Coordinates of C-alpha atoms in Angstrom, one line a residue:
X1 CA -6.5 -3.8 -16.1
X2 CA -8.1 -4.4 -12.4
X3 CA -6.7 -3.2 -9.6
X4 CA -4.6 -6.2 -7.7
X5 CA -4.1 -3.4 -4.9
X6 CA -6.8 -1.4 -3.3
X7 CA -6.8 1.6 -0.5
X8 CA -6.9 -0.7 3.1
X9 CA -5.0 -3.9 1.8
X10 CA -1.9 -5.0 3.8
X11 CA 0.6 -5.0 2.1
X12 CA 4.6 -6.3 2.6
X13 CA 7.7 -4.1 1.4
X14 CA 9.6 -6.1 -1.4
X15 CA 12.5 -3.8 -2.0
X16 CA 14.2 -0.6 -0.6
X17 CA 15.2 1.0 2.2
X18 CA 11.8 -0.6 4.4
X19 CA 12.1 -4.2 2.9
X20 CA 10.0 -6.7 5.0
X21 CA 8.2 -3.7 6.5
X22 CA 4.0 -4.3 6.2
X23 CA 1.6 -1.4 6.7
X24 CA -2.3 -0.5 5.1
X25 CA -2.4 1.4 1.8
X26 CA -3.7 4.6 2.8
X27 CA -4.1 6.2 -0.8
X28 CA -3.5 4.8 -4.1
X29 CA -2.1 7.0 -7.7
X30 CA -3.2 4.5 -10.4
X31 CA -1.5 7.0 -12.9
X32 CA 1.9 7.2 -11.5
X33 CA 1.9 3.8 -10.4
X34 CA 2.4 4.2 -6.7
X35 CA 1.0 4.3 -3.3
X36 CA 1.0 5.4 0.0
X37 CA 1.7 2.6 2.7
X38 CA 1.6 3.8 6.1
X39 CA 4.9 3.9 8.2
X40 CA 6.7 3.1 5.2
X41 CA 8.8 4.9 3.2
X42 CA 8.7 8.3 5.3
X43 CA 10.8 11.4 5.1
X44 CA 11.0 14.6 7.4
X45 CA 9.6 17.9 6.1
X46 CA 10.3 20.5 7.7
X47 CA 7.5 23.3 7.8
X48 CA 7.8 27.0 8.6
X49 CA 5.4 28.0 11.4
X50 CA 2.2 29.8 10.9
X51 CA -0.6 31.0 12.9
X52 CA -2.1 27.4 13.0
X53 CA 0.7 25.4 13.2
X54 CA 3.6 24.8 15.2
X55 CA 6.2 24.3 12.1
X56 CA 9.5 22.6 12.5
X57 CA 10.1 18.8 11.9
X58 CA 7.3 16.6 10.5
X59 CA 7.5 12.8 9.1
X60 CA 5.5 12.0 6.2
X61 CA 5.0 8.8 4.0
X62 CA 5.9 9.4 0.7
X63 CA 4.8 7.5 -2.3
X64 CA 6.1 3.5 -3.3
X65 CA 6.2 2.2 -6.4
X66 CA 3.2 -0.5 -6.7
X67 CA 5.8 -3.2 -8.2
X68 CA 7.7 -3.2 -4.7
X69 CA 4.6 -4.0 -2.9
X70 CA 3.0 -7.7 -2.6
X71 CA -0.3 -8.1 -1.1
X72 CA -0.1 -9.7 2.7
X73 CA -2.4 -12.7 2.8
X74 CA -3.7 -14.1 6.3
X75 CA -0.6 -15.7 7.1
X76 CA 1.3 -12.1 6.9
X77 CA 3.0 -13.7 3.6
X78 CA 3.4 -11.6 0.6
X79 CA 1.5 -13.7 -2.1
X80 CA 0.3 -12.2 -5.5
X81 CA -3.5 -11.5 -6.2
X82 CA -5.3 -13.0 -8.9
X83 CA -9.1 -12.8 -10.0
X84 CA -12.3 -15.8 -10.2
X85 CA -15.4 -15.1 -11.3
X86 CA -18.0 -16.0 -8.3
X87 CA -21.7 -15.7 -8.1
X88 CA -21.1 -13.3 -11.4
X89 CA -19.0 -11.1 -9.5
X90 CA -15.0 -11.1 -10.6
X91 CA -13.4 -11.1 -6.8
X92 CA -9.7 -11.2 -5.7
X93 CA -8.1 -14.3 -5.1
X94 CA -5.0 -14.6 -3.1
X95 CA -2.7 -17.0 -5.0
X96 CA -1.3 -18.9 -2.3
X97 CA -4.4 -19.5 -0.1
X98 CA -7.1 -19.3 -2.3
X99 CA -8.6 -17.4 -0.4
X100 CA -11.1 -14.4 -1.9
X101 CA -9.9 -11.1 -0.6
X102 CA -13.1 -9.2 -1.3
X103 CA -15.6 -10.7 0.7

């Protein structure tokens, strides 16, 4: 199946701790079924210091499950994506717009 959500699509927080929260996908684990949305979703880690690094407390975005994420469309609405074949190309739509994502 195509991807509905890619690596740089806005994207709104549907349920959880962050709900109603939007950030940018910055990575994306088709396998597992989840991505990583920036400033969402983040926990502390705490590192041990090294010769490079400082250690102590640092935040980091941990992975969200791609069925809690809706694509943002240019209102900053969550709408779902769907797909139109234009030109011969198969682009994504947004389903409340009509709008093609993939310009």
């Amino acid at each position: 199946m195509a991807a509905k959500l890619k690596k740089g699509d806005t994207v709104i927080v549907l349920t959880g701790k962050d709900k109603g929260k939007t950030g940018s996908i910055t990575s994306i684990d088709t396998k597992a079924g989840k991505a990583i949305v920036e400033g969402i979703n983040i926990s502390i880690r705490h590192t041990k210091q090294s010769q490079n690094s400082q250690g102590g407390r640092v935040p980091q975005a941990m992975p969200v499950q791609l069925s809690n994420l809706a694509f943002a469309d240019a209102n900053g609405k969550a709408t779902r994506v769907g797909f139109k074949v234009e030109d011969g190309k198969k682009v994504r739509v947004a389903k409340t717009t009509g709008d093609v994502i993939d310009a």
